[in-house]
CSV table of C-alpha atoms and ligand atoms in Angstrom, one decimal:
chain,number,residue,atom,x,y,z
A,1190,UNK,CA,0.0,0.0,0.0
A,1191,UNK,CA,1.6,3.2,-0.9
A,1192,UNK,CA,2.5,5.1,1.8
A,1193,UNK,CA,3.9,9.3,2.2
A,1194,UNK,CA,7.3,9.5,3.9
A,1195,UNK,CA,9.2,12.9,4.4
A,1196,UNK,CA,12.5,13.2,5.6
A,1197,UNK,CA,14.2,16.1,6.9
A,1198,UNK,CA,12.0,18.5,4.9
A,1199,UNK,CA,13.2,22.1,4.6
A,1200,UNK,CA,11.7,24.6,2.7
A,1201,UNK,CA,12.9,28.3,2.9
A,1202,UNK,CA,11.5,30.9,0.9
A,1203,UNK,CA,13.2,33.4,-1.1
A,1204,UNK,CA,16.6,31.9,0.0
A,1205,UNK,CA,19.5,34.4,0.4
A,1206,UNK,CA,17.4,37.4,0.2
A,1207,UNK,CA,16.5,39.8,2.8
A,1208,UNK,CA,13.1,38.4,2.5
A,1209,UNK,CA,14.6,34.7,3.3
A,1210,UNK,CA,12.3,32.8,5.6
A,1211,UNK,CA,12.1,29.4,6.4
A,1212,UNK,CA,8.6,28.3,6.6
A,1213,UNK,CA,8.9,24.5,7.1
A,1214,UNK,CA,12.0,23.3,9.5
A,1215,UNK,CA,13.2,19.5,9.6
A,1216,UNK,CA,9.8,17.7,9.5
A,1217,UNK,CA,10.4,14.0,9.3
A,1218,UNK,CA,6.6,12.0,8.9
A,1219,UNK,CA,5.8,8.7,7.7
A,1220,UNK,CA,1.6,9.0,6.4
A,1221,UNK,CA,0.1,5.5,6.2
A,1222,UNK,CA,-2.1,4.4,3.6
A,1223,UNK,CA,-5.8,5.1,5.0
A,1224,UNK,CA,-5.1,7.4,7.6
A,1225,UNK,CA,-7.2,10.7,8.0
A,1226,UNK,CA,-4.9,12.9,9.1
A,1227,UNK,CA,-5.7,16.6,10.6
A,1228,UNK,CA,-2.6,18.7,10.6
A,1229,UNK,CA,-3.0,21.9,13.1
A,1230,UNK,CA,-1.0,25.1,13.9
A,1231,UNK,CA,-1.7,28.5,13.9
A,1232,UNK,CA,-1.1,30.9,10.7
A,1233,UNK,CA,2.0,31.1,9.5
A,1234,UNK,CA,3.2,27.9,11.3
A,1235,UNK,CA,3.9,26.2,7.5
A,1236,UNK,CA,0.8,24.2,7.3
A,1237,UNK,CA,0.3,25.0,3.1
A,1238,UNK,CA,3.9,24.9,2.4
A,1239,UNK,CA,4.1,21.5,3.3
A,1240,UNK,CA,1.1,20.0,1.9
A,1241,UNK,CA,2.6,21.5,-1.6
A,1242,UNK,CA,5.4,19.5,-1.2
A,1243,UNK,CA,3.3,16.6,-1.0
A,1244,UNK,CA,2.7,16.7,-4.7
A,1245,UNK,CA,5.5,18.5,-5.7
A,1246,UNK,CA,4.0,21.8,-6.3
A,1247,UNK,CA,6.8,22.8,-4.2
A,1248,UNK,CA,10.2,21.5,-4.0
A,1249,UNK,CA,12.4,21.0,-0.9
A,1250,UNK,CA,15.3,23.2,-0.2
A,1251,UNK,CA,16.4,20.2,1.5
A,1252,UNK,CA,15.2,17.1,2.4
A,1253,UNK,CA,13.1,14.4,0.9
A,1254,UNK,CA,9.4,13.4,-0.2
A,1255,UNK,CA,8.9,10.0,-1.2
A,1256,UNK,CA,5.4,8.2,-2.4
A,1257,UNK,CA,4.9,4.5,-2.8
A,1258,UNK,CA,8.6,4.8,-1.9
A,1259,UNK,CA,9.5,6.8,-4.9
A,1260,UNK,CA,11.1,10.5,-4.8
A,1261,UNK,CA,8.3,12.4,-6.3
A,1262,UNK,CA,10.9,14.9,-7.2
A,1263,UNK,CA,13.5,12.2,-9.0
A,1264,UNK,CA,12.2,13.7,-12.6
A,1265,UNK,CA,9.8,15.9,-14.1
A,1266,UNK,CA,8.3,12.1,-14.8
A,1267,UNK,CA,8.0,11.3,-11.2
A,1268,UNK,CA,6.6,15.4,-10.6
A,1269,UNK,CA,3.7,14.6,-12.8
A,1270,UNK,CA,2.9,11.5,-12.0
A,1271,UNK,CA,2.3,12.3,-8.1
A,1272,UNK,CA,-0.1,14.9,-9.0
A,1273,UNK,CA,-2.6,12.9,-10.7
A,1274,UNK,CA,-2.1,10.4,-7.0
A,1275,UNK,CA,-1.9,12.9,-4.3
A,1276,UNK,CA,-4.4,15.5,-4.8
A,1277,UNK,CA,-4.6,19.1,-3.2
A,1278,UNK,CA,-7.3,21.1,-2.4
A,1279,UNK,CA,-6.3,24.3,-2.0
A,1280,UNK,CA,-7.6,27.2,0.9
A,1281,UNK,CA,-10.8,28.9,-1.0
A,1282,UNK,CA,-10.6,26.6,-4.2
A,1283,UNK,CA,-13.2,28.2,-5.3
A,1284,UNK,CA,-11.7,31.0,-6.8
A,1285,UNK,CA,-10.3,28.6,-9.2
A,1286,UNK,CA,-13.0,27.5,-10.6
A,1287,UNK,CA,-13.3,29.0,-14.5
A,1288,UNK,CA,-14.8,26.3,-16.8
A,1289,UNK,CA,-18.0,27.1,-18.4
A,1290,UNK,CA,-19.8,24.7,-16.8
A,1291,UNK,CA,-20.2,22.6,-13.3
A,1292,UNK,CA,-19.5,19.3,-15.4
A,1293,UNK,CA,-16.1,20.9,-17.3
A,1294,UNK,CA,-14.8,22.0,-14.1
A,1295,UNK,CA,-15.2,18.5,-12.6
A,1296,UNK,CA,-13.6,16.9,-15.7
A,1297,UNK,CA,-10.5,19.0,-15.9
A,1298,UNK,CA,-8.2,16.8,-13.9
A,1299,UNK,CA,-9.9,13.6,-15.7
A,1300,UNK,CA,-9.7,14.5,-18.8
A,1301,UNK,CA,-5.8,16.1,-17.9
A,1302,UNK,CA,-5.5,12.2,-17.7
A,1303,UNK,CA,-6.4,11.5,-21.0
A,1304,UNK,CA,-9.0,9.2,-20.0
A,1305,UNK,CA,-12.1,8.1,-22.0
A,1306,UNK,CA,-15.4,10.2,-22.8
A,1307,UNK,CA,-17.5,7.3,-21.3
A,1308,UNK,CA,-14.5,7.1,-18.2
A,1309,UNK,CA,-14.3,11.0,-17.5
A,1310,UNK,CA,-18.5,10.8,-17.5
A,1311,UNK,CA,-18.2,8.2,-14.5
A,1312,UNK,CA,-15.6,10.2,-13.1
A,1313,UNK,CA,-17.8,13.5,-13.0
A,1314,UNK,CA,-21.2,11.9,-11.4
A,1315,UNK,CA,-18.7,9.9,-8.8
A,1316,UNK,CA,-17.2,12.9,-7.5
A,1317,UNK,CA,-20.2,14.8,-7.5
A,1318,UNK,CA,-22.3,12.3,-5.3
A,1319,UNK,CA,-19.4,12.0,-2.9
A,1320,UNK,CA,-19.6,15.8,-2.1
A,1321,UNK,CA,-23.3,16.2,-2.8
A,1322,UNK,CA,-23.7,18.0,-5.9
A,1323,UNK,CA,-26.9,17.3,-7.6
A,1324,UNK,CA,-26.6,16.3,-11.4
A,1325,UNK,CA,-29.3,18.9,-12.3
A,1326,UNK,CA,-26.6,21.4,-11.8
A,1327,UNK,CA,-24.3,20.0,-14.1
A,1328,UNK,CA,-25.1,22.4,-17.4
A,1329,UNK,CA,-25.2,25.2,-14.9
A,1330,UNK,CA,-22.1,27.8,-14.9
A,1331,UNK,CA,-20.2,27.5,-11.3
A,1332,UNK,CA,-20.7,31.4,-11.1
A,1333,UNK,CA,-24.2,30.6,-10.6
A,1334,UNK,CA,-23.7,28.7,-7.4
A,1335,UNK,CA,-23.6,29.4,-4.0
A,1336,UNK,CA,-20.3,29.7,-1.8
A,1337,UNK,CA,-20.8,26.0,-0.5
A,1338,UNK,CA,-22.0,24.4,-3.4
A,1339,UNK,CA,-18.9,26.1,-5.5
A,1340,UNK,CA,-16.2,24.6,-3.3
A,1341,UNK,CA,-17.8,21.6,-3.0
A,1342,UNK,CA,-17.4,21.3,-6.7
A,1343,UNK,CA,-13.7,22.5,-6.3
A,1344,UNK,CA,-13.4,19.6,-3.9
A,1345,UNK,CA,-15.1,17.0,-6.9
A,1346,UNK,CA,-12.7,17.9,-9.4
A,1347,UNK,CA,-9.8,16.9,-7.2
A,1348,UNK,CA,-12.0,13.6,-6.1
A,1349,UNK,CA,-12.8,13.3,-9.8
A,1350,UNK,CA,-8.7,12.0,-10.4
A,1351,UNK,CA,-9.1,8.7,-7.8
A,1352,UNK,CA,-6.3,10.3,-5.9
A,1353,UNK,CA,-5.0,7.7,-3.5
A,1354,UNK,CA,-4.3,10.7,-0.8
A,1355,UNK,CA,-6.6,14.0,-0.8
A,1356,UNK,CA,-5.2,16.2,1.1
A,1357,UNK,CA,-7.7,19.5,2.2
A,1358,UNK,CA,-6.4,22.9,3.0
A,1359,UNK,CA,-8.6,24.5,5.5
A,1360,UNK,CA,-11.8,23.2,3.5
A,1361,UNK,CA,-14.6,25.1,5.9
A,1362,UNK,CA,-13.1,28.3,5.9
A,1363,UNK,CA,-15.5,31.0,5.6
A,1364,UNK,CA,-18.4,28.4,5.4
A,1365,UNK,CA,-21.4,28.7,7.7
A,1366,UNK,CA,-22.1,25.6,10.6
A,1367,UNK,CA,-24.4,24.1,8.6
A,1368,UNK,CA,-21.8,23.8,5.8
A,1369,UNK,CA,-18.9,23.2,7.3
A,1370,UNK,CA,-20.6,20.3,8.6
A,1371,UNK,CA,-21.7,18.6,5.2
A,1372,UNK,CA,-18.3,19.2,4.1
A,1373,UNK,CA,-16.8,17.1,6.5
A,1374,UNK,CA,-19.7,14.4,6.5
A,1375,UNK,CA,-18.9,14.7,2.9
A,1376,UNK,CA,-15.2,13.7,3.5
A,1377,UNK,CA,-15.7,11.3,5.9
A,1378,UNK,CA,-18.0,9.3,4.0
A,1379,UNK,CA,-15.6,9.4,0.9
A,1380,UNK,CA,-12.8,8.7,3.1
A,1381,UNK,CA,-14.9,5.2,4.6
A,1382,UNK,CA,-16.3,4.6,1.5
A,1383,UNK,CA,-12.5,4.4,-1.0
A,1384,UNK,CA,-10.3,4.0,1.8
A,1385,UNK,CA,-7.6,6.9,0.8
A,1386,UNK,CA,-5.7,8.7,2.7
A,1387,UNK,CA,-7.0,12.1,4.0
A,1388,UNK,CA,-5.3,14.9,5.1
A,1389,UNK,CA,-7.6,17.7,6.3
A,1390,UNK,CA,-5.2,21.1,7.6
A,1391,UNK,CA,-7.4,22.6,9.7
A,1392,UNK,CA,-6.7,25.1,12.9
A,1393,UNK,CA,-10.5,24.2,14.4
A,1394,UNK,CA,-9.5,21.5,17.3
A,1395,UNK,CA,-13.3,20.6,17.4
A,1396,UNK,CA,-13.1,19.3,13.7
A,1397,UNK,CA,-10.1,17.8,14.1
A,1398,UNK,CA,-11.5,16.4,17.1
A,1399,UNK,CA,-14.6,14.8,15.9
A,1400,UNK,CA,-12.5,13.3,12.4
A,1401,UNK,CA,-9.2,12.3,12.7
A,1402,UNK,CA,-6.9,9.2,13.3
A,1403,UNK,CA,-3.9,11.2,13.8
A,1404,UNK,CA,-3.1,14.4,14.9
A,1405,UNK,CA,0.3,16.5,13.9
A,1406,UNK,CA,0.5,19.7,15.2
A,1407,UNK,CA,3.1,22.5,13.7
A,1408,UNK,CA,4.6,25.2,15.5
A,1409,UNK,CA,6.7,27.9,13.7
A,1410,UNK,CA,7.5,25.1,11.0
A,1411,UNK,CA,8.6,22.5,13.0
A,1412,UNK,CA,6.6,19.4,14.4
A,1413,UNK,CA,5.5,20.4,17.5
A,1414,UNK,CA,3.6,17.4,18.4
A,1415,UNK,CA,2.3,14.2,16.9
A,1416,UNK,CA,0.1,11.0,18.2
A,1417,UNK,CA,-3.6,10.4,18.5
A,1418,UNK,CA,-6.3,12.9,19.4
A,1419,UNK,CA,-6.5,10.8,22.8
A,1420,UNK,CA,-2.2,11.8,23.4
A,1421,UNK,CA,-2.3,15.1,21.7
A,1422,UNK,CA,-5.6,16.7,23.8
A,1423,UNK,CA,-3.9,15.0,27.0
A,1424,UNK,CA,-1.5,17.9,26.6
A,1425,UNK,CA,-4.0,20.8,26.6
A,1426,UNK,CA,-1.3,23.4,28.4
A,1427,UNK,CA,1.4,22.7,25.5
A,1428,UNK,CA,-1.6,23.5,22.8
A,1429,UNK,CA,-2.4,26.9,24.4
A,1430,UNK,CA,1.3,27.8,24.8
A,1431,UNK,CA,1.7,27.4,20.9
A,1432,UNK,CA,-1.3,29.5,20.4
A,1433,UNK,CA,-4.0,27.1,19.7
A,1434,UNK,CA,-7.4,26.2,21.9
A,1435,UNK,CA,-8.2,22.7,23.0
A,1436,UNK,CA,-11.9,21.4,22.0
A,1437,UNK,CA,-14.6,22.8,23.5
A,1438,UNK,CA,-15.7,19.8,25.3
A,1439,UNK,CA,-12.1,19.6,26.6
A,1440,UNK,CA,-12.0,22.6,27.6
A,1441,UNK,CA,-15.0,22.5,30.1
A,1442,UNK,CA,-13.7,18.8,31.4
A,1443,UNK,CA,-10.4,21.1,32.3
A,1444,UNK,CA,-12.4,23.7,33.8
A,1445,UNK,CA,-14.4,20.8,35.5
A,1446,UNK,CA,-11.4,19.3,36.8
A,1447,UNK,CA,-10.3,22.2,38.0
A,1448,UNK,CA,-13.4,22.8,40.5
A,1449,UNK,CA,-12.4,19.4,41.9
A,1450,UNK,CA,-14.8,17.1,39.7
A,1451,UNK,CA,-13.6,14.1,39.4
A,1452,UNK,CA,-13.6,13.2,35.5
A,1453,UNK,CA,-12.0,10.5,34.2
A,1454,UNK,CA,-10.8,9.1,30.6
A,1455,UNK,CA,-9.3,11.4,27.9
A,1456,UNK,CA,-12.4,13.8,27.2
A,1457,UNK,CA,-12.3,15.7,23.6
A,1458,UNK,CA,-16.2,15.2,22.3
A,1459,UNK,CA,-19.2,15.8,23.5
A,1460,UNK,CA,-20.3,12.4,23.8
A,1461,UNK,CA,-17.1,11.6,26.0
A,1462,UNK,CA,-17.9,14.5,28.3
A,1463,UNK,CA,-21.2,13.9,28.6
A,1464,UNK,CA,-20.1,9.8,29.4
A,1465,UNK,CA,-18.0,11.2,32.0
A,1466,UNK,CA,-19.9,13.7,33.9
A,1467,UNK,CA,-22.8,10.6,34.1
A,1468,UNK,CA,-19.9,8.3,35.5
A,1469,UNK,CA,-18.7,10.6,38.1
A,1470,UNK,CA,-22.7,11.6,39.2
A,1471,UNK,CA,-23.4,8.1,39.3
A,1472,UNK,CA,-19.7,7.9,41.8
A,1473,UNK,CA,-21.0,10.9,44.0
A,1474,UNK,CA,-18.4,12.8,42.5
A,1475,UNK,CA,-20.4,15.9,41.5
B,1624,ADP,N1,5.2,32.5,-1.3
B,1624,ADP,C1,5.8,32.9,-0.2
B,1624,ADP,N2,6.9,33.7,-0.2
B,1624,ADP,C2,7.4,34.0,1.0
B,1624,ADP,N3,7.0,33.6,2.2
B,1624,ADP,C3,5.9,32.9,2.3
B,1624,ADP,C4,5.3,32.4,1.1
B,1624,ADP,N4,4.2,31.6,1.4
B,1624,ADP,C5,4.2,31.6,2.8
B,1624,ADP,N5,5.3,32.3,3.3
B,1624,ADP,C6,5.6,32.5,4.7
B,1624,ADP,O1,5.9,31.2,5.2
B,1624,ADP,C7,5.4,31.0,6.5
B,1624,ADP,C8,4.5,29.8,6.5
B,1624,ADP,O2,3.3,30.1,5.7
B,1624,ADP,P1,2.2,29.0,5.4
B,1624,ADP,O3,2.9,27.8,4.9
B,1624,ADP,O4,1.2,29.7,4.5
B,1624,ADP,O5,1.6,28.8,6.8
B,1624,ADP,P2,0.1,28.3,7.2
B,1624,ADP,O6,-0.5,27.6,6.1
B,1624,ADP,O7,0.3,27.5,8.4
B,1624,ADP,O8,-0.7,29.6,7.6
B,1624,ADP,C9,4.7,32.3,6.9
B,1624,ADP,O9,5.6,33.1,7.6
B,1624,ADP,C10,4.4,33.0,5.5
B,1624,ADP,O10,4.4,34.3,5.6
B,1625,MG,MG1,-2.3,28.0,5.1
């Protein structure tokens, strides 16, 4: 199963000028096959510069990005081929979107892949039923649609090239609840349903939270921490020192605490807070 390994990644921008800045410092990862993956830090911690170097939008200063154990940078070959297998949604894809109609924007990447009429066709209404795009909108010009409905086309033409990883650059920004929430059904259910590997970059714990496997956590470019949403929301103090907040439902179990309740287990969701505040009433302890 292929699998994302970096090693020793560096990337500094505009090297040896007085605008030289290193945005990613050192990050060594291996990425499973299957995993759903939330990557977290503050702005300006490096999250988007190293997703781009995951399908070689970007290349290292230093350092190494292999995929199904091969150096997506080894060639211009090896460059091209990792884009049509890792696929990047960018931050506000929307504003990419300039096809004609819903359906051409879907089949770019496709048809980018010189697949078949009949092929790209199944390609378009697969990717659109996995983000929920009905087909009557297909003829309709993306300019027509609302703010949700256009990024969750965005997101289908990026679905519509089978990549074995999607990776997902803050993909509820600016959405309201209610969309932000299909979005990530929408993902989740893609996810379960082909068994790729996700990586959603987000800087809302709560999502993160409630979807991922793994959590990897950047701080000023480096990896600041890494290990399951159980280990990583253990460590609420070290989350607010690098500027980020801890789940909500975390939150209140460490205020909780903190009065002297008695909670016990690793609370992050709702449901586990809500398990644990039954537990300690049913002890006496509150
Ligand atoms: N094209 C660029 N040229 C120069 N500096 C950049 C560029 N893109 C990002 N940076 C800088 O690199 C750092 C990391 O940015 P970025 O990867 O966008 O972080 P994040 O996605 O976590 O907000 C920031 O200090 C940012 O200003
Ligand atoms: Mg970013």
């Amino acid at each position: 199963m292929p699998e994302l390994r970096v090693e020793a990644l560096t990337h500094t921008y505009s090297a040896g000028t007085p605008f030289e800045k290193t945005a990613v410092e050192n990050i060594t990862l291996s990425i499973p096959a299957g995993q759903m993956l939330a990557l977290l830090g503050h702005t300006g911690s490096g999250k988007s510069t190293f997703i781009q170097h995951l399908n070689a939008l970007l290349q290292p200063t230093s350092g190494k990005v292999y995929y199904d154990g091969k150096d997506v940078n080894a060639d211009k070959y090896a460059r091209r081929d990792v884009k049509g297998k890792v696929g990047l949604v960018f931050q506000y894809p929307e504003y990419q979107l300039f096809e004609e109609t819903v359906f051409k924007d879907i089949a770019f990447g496709p048809k980018n892949q010189g697949l078949s009429e009949r092929e790209i066709d199944e390609r378009v209404r697969e990717a659109a039923r996995f983000v929920g795009v009905e087909e009557e909108l297909f003829e309709r010009s993306p300019l027509e649609l609302s703010g949700g409905q256009k990024r969750r086309v965005a997101i289908a033409g990026v679905i519509a090239m089978r990549p074995g990883v999607l990776i997902l650059d803050e993909p509820t920004a600016g959405l309201d609840p209610a969309g932000c929430r299909q979005i990530l059904d929408n993902i989740r259910a893609y996810r379960e349903e082909t068994g790729s590997t996700v990586i959603l970059v987000s800087h809302n714990m709560d999502d993160a939270a409630r979807m991922a496997d793994r959590l990897i956590v950047f701080d000023h470019g480096r990896l600041a921490m890494d290990g399951t949403p159980e280990e990583v929301f253990a460590r609420p103090e070290e989350l607010i020192a690098i500027g980020l907040n801890v789940p909500q439902a975390a939150a209140l179990a460490m205020a909780l605490r903190e009065r002297g309740v008695a909670l016990e287990g690793s609370i992050f969701t709702h449901e586990q807070l809500r398990a644990a505040v039954l537990r300690a009433k049913e002890a006496g302890a509150c």
